[in-house]
Amino acid sequence: MTEQFTLEILQVVFKAGRKGYYRNEGPLPVSSGSSVVVGVDRGFDLGKVIAKLPVTEELLEQCSGEFVREATGEDELQHRSNGDFEQSILDYCRERIEARKLDMKLSDCEVQLDRNRIRVFFTADQRTDFRGLVRDLAASYRARIEMRQIGIRDDARHKGGLGICGRALCCAEFLDDFQSVTLKMVRTQNLSLNPSKVSGTCGRLMCCLAYESEFYQQACRLYPEPGQRVLLMGSPFEVVGSDIFHETVTVRGEGSQEPETMTLEEFQDRKKMEQPAPPPKPAARPVPAEKEAEAQEVVRKRRRRRRKPAGAEKERTR
């Protein structure tokens, strides 16, 4: 079987959801979901192929390196041993942070497959001078050290865990970026404003609140609010409630004890008939000829008074 050499672009995911694009110039194909070794700056790293994309100039510019080979058993063993190595780095980091009295909290550590690069992620309330800590790590591990300050949501992504829904955190599973979540989204969905019920493990509003925000905003424009008074076919009604999932509206007429439930389409149709047809205007009565002549004579007299010269008015006053 001959090997096919054609350029393709692989999207590879690493620890904590870090992703990158890498060129594969052969041999092909590389199946999605397979573990691969890719060439990076100053060494090699191991990740998992999550997508194969068509070649474009934009993606070629974003490529961070090249595909080297599919991961072997030795690569997988080295990758697992790096997990224990990362934990030892975090333990050493905590000791040095306490010794130097730095105001920072460690989140995670990521070691390159060949251990030539070490990334340490941390959170801090303000800008922290960690140059002394970098020197300590470089002297102990003889590798390139990268200290990266991240936000509280990225901290939850690195640590992982389960949400109140019982599933893995969205940020640790599939979210590429964080969308802004506001209290307005909570109010629109008629949820409790209790922070313990709408906040995630990171202490911020849950990312999933933004998933259905557009649906609820559209529903607020279509469905009436409870307590609102409307006219249906010319009769006054009060809205008791709305069910956006079953697409129904419940109303109660004035003087009626039993509420009536109807579909949203029926509600809109009956609401269009809320204004009864206006009564016909009474026909104008004909004006008698004598009254019409008198009115015209009055108009002519007024015009003659306006046309009199100013001198005639003065003579009359004398």
CSV table of C-alpha atoms in Angstrom, one decimal:
chain,number,residue,atom,x,y,z
A,1,MET,CA,0.0,0.0,0.0
A,2,THR,CA,1.5,3.3,-1.1
A,3,GLU,CA,1.6,6.2,1.3
A,4,GLN,CA,-0.2,9.4,0.2
A,5,PHE,CA,1.6,12.7,0.8
A,6,THR,CA,-0.8,15.6,0.8
A,7,LEU,CA,-0.9,18.7,3.1
A,8,GLU,CA,-3.7,18.8,5.7
A,9,ILE,CA,-4.2,20.8,8.9
A,10,LEU,CA,-4.9,19.1,12.2
A,11,GLN,CA,-6.5,20.7,15.2
A,12,VAL,CA,-4.9,19.3,18.3
A,13,VAL,CA,-6.1,19.7,21.9
A,14,PHE,CA,-3.8,19.5,24.9
A,15,LYS,CA,-4.2,19.6,28.7
A,16,ALA,CA,-6.9,22.0,30.1
A,17,GLY,CA,-8.4,22.4,26.6
A,18,ARG,CA,-5.5,24.3,25.1
A,19,LYS,CA,-5.8,24.0,21.3
A,20,GLY,CA,-3.6,24.6,18.3
A,21,TYR,CA,-3.3,24.0,14.6
A,22,TYR,CA,-0.5,21.9,13.1
A,23,ARG,CA,0.5,21.0,9.5
A,24,ASN,CA,0.6,17.4,8.4
A,25,GLU,CA,2.6,17.0,5.2
A,26,GLY,CA,2.4,13.2,5.2
A,27,PRO,CA,2.0,10.4,5.4
A,28,LEU,CA,-1.8,10.5,5.4
A,29,PRO,CA,-4.3,10.0,6.8
A,30,VAL,CA,-4.3,10.8,10.5
A,31,SER,CA,-7.6,9.8,12.0
A,32,SER,CA,-9.5,12.1,14.4
A,33,GLY,CA,-9.3,11.1,18.0
A,34,SER,CA,-5.8,9.7,17.8
A,35,SER,CA,-3.0,10.8,20.0
A,36,VAL,CA,-0.2,12.4,18.1
A,37,VAL,CA,3.2,14.0,18.7
A,38,VAL,CA,3.7,17.4,17.3
A,39,GLY,CA,6.7,19.7,16.9
A,40,VAL,CA,6.5,22.8,19.0
A,41,ASP,CA,8.9,25.6,19.9
A,42,ARG,CA,12.0,23.9,21.4
A,43,GLY,CA,10.8,20.4,21.5
A,44,PHE,CA,7.8,18.0,21.1
A,45,ASP,CA,4.4,17.7,22.8
A,46,LEU,CA,1.6,15.2,22.9
A,47,GLY,CA,-2.0,15.9,22.2
A,48,LYS,CA,-5.2,14.5,20.7
A,49,VAL,CA,-6.6,15.3,17.2
A,50,ILE,CA,-10.1,16.6,17.4
A,51,ALA,CA,-10.6,17.9,13.8
A,52,LYS,CA,-9.1,17.8,10.4
A,53,LEU,CA,-9.6,21.1,8.5
A,54,PRO,CA,-9.2,22.1,4.8
A,55,VAL,CA,-6.1,24.0,4.0
A,56,THR,CA,-6.5,27.8,3.9
A,57,GLU,CA,-4.1,30.6,4.0
A,58,GLU,CA,-5.6,31.9,7.3
A,59,LEU,CA,-5.2,28.5,9.0
A,60,LEU,CA,-1.6,28.1,7.7
A,61,GLU,CA,-0.7,31.3,9.4
A,62,GLN,CA,-2.2,30.1,12.7
A,63,CYS,CA,-0.2,26.8,12.6
A,64,SER,CA,2.1,26.4,15.6
A,65,GLY,CA,4.1,23.5,14.3
A,66,GLU,CA,4.1,20.3,12.4
A,67,PHE,CA,2.8,16.8,12.9
A,68,VAL,CA,5.7,14.4,13.7
A,69,ARG,CA,4.2,11.0,14.3
A,70,GLU,CA,1.3,9.1,16.0
A,71,ALA,CA,2.0,8.5,19.7
A,72,THR,CA,3.7,5.3,20.5
A,73,GLY,CA,3.6,3.3,23.7
A,74,GLU,CA,6.7,5.0,25.0
A,75,ASP,CA,5.2,8.5,24.3
A,76,GLU,CA,2.0,7.5,26.3
A,77,LEU,CA,4.2,6.2,29.2
A,78,GLN,CA,6.2,9.5,29.2
A,79,HIS,CA,3.0,11.5,29.1
A,80,ARG,CA,1.6,9.7,32.1
A,81,SER,CA,4.8,10.1,34.1
A,82,ASN,CA,4.7,13.8,33.4
A,83,GLY,CA,1.5,13.9,35.5
A,84,ASP,CA,3.5,13.0,38.7
A,85,PHE,CA,6.2,15.4,37.6
A,86,GLU,CA,3.7,18.2,37.3
A,87,GLN,CA,2.5,17.6,40.9
A,88,SER,CA,6.0,17.8,42.2
A,89,ILE,CA,6.5,21.1,40.5
A,90,LEU,CA,3.3,22.5,42.1
A,91,ASP,CA,4.5,21.3,45.5
A,92,TYR,CA,7.8,23.0,45.0
A,93,CYS,CA,6.1,26.2,43.8
A,94,ARG,CA,3.9,26.4,46.8
A,95,GLU,CA,7.0,26.2,49.1
A,96,ARG,CA,8.8,29.0,47.2
A,97,ILE,CA,5.6,31.1,47.2
A,98,GLU,CA,5.4,30.9,51.0
A,99,ALA,CA,9.1,31.6,51.3
A,100,ARG,CA,8.9,34.7,49.1
A,101,LYS,CA,5.5,35.7,50.6
A,102,LEU,CA,3.9,36.2,47.2
A,103,ASP,CA,0.2,36.9,46.9
A,104,MET,CA,-0.8,34.3,44.3
A,105,LYS,CA,-2.7,31.0,44.1
A,106,LEU,CA,-1.6,28.1,41.9
A,107,SER,CA,-4.1,26.6,39.5
A,108,ASP,CA,-2.3,24.1,37.4
A,109,CYS,CA,0.9,23.0,35.8
A,110,GLU,CA,1.6,21.8,32.2
A,111,VAL,CA,4.8,20.1,31.2
A,112,GLN,CA,5.8,19.5,27.6
A,113,LEU,CA,6.3,15.9,26.5
A,114,ASP,CA,10.1,16.3,26.5
A,115,ARG,CA,10.1,18.4,29.6
A,116,ASN,CA,11.9,21.3,27.9
A,117,ARG,CA,9.1,23.7,28.8
A,118,ILE,CA,7.0,24.1,32.0
A,119,ARG,CA,3.9,26.3,32.2
A,120,VAL,CA,2.6,27.3,35.6
A,121,PHE,CA,-0.9,28.9,35.8
A,122,PHE,CA,-1.9,31.0,38.8
A,123,THR,CA,-4.5,33.5,39.9
A,124,ALA,CA,-3.9,36.8,41.8
A,125,ASP,CA,-5.9,39.8,42.8
A,126,GLN,CA,-3.3,42.1,41.4
A,127,ARG,CA,-0.2,42.2,39.4
A,128,THR,CA,2.5,40.0,41.0
A,129,ASP,CA,6.3,40.1,40.6
A,130,PHE,CA,7.2,36.5,40.1
A,131,ARG,CA,10.7,36.9,38.6
A,132,GLY,CA,12.3,35.4,41.7
A,133,LEU,CA,10.0,32.4,41.6
A,134,VAL,CA,10.9,31.8,37.9
A,135,ARG,CA,14.6,31.8,38.8
A,136,ASP,CA,14.0,29.2,41.5
A,137,LEU,CA,12.1,26.9,39.1
A,138,ALA,CA,14.6,27.3,36.3
A,139,ALA,CA,17.5,26.5,38.6
A,140,SER,CA,15.8,23.4,40.0
A,141,TYR,CA,14.3,21.9,36.7
A,142,ARG,CA,16.6,23.2,34.0
A,143,ALA,CA,13.8,24.0,31.7
A,144,ARG,CA,12.1,27.0,30.2
A,145,ILE,CA,9.6,28.4,32.7
A,146,GLU,CA,6.4,30.2,31.8
A,147,MET,CA,4.2,31.8,34.5
A,148,ARG,CA,0.7,32.7,33.3
A,149,GLN,CA,-1.8,34.6,35.3
A,150,ILE,CA,-5.3,33.6,34.5
A,151,GLY,CA,-8.8,34.6,35.5
A,152,ILE,CA,-11.1,32.9,37.9
A,153,ARG,CA,-13.1,31.2,35.1
A,154,ASP,CA,-9.9,29.8,33.5
A,155,ASP,CA,-9.0,28.6,36.9
A,156,ALA,CA,-12.2,26.5,37.0
A,157,ARG,CA,-11.3,25.2,33.5
A,158,HIS,CA,-7.9,24.0,34.6
A,159,LYS,CA,-9.2,22.3,37.8
A,160,GLY,CA,-12.3,20.8,36.3
A,161,GLY,CA,-15.2,19.3,38.3
A,162,LEU,CA,-18.9,18.8,38.2
A,163,GLY,CA,-21.6,21.5,38.0
A,164,ILE,CA,-25.0,21.5,39.9
A,165,CYS,CA,-26.5,19.7,36.9
A,166,GLY,CA,-24.3,16.7,37.6
A,167,ARG,CA,-22.3,17.0,34.4
A,168,ALA,CA,-18.7,18.1,33.8
A,169,LEU,CA,-18.1,21.8,33.7
A,170,CYS,CA,-18.8,23.3,30.3
A,171,CYS,CA,-15.6,25.4,30.5
A,172,ALA,CA,-13.5,22.2,31.0
A,173,GLU,CA,-15.3,20.2,28.3
A,174,PHE,CA,-16.1,22.2,25.2
A,175,LEU,CA,-16.1,26.0,25.6
A,176,ASP,CA,-13.5,27.8,23.6
A,177,ASP,CA,-14.1,31.3,25.0
A,178,PHE,CA,-16.2,32.8,27.8
A,179,GLN,CA,-19.4,34.7,26.8
A,180,SER,CA,-20.5,37.6,29.0
A,181,VAL,CA,-23.3,36.5,31.4
A,182,THR,CA,-25.4,39.2,33.1
A,183,LEU,CA,-28.1,39.4,35.8
A,184,LYS,CA,-30.5,40.6,33.0
A,185,MET,CA,-30.3,37.0,31.6
A,186,VAL,CA,-31.3,35.6,35.0
A,187,ARG,CA,-34.3,37.9,35.3
A,188,THR,CA,-35.4,37.2,31.7
A,189,GLN,CA,-35.5,33.5,32.5
A,190,ASN,CA,-37.4,34.2,35.7
A,191,LEU,CA,-34.8,32.4,37.8
A,192,SER,CA,-34.0,33.0,41.4
A,193,LEU,CA,-31.5,35.7,42.2
A,194,ASN,CA,-29.9,33.6,45.0
A,195,PRO,CA,-26.2,33.5,44.2
A,196,SER,CA,-25.9,29.9,45.3
A,197,LYS,CA,-28.4,28.8,42.7
A,198,VAL,CA,-27.1,30.8,39.6
A,199,SER,CA,-23.4,30.8,40.3
A,200,GLY,CA,-20.9,28.1,39.1
A,201,THR,CA,-18.0,26.6,40.9
A,202,CYS,CA,-15.9,29.6,39.9
A,203,GLY,CA,-18.2,32.0,41.9
A,204,ARG,CA,-19.4,33.7,38.7
A,205,LEU,CA,-22.8,33.4,36.9
A,206,MET,CA,-23.0,30.0,35.2
A,207,CYS,CA,-22.1,30.0,31.5
A,208,CYS,CA,-25.1,27.9,30.6
A,209,LEU,CA,-27.4,30.9,31.4
A,210,ALA,CA,-26.3,32.3,28.1
A,211,TYR,CA,-27.3,29.3,26.1
A,212,GLU,CA,-31.1,30.0,26.1
A,213,SER,CA,-31.0,33.7,26.6
A,214,GLU,CA,-32.0,34.5,23.1
A,215,PHE,CA,-34.9,32.1,23.2
A,216,TYR,CA,-36.3,33.8,26.4
A,217,GLN,CA,-35.8,37.2,25.0
A,218,GLN,CA,-37.9,36.3,21.9
A,219,ALA,CA,-40.5,34.7,24.2
A,220,CYS,CA,-40.8,37.9,26.2
A,221,ARG,CA,-41.7,39.8,23.0
A,222,LEU,CA,-44.4,37.3,22.0
A,223,TYR,CA,-46.0,36.3,25.3
A,224,PRO,CA,-48.0,38.7,27.6
A,225,GLU,CA,-46.9,39.2,31.2
A,226,PRO,CA,-49.1,37.8,34.0
A,227,GLY,CA,-51.5,40.5,35.3
A,228,GLN,CA,-51.6,42.3,32.0
A,229,ARG,CA,-55.1,43.4,30.9
A,230,VAL,CA,-56.0,42.8,27.2
A,231,LEU,CA,-59.0,43.1,25.0
A,232,LEU,CA,-59.9,39.9,23.2
A,233,MET,CA,-62.7,40.3,20.6
A,234,GLY,CA,-63.7,43.5,22.3
A,235,SER,CA,-64.0,42.0,25.8
A,236,PRO,CA,-61.6,42.7,28.7
A,237,PHE,CA,-59.5,39.9,30.0
A,238,GLU,CA,-56.7,39.5,32.5
A,239,VAL,CA,-53.6,37.4,31.7
A,240,VAL,CA,-53.2,34.7,34.4
A,241,GLY,CA,-50.1,33.1,33.0
A,242,SER,CA,-48.1,32.0,30.0
A,243,ASP,CA,-46.4,28.6,29.2
A,244,ILE,CA,-43.7,29.2,26.7
A,245,PHE,CA,-42.9,25.5,26.4
A,246,HIS,CA,-46.4,24.4,25.5
A,247,GLU,CA,-47.0,27.7,23.7
A,248,THR,CA,-50.2,28.5,25.6
A,249,VAL,CA,-51.7,31.6,27.3
A,250,THR,CA,-54.2,31.5,30.2
A,251,VAL,CA,-56.6,34.4,30.6
A,252,ARG,CA,-59.6,35.1,32.8
A,253,GLY,CA,-62.5,37.4,31.8
A,254,GLU,CA,-63.9,40.0,34.1
A,255,GLY,CA,-66.6,38.6,36.4
A,256,SER,CA,-65.5,35.0,35.5
A,257,GLN,CA,-64.0,32.6,38.0
A,258,GLU,CA,-62.9,30.0,35.5
A,259,PRO,CA,-59.7,30.8,33.5
A,260,GLU,CA,-59.4,29.9,29.9
A,261,THR,CA,-56.3,28.4,28.2
A,262,MET,CA,-55.6,29.0,24.5
A,263,THR,CA,-52.7,28.6,22.2
A,264,LEU,CA,-50.5,31.6,21.4
A,265,GLU,CA,-51.7,31.7,17.8
A,266,GLU,CA,-55.4,31.8,19.0
A,267,PHE,CA,-54.5,34.5,21.5
A,268,GLN,CA,-52.9,36.7,18.8
A,269,ASP,CA,-55.8,36.2,16.5
A,270,ARG,CA,-58.4,37.2,19.1
A,271,LYS,CA,-56.3,40.1,20.2
A,272,LYS,CA,-56.3,41.5,16.7
A,273,MET,CA,-60.1,41.8,17.0
A,274,GLU,CA,-59.9,43.8,20.2
A,275,GLN,CA,-61.0,47.0,18.6
A,276,PRO,CA,-64.7,46.8,17.6
A,277,ALA,CA,-65.7,48.3,14.3
A,278,PRO,CA,-66.5,52.1,14.7
A,279,PRO,CA,-70.2,53.1,14.4
A,280,PRO,CA,-71.2,54.7,11.1
A,281,LYS,CA,-71.2,58.5,11.1
A,282,PRO,CA,-74.6,60.1,10.9
A,283,ALA,CA,-75.5,61.6,7.6
A,284,ALA,CA,-75.2,65.4,7.4
A,285,ARG,CA,-78.6,67.2,7.5
A,286,PRO,CA,-79.3,69.6,4.6
A,287,VAL,CA,-79.1,73.3,5.4
A,288,PRO,CA,-82.2,75.3,4.5
A,289,ALA,CA,-81.7,77.8,1.6
A,290,GLU,CA,-82.8,80.8,3.8
A,291,LYS,CA,-80.2,80.1,6.5
A,292,GLU,CA,-77.5,79.6,3.9
A,293,ALA,CA,-78.3,83.0,2.3
A,294,GLU,CA,-78.2,84.7,5.8
A,295,ALA,CA,-74.8,83.2,6.4
A,296,GLN,CA,-73.4,84.4,3.1
A,297,GLU,CA,-74.7,87.9,3.8
A,298,VAL,CA,-72.9,88.0,7.2
A,299,VAL,CA,-69.7,87.0,5.5
A,300,ARG,CA,-70.1,89.8,2.9
A,301,LYS,CA,-70.7,92.4,5.6
A,302,ARG,CA,-67.5,91.4,7.4
A,303,ARG,CA,-65.5,91.7,4.2
A,304,ARG,CA,-66.9,95.3,3.5
A,305,ARG,CA,-65.9,96.4,7.0
A,306,ARG,CA,-62.3,95.3,6.5
A,307,ARG,CA,-62.1,97.2,3.1
A,308,LYS,CA,-63.2,100.7,4.5
A,309,PRO,CA,-60.3,103.3,4.4
A,310,ALA,CA,-58.8,104.7,7.6
A,311,GLY,CA,-60.0,108.3,6.8
A,312,ALA,CA,-63.7,107.3,6.8
A,313,GLU,CA,-63.3,105.9,10.3
A,314,LYS,CA,-61.8,109.1,11.6
A,315,GLU,CA,-64.6,111.3,10.1
A,316,ARG,CA,-67.1,109.1,11.8
A,317,THR,CA,-65.4,109.5,15.2
A,318,ARG,CA,-65.4,113.3,14.9
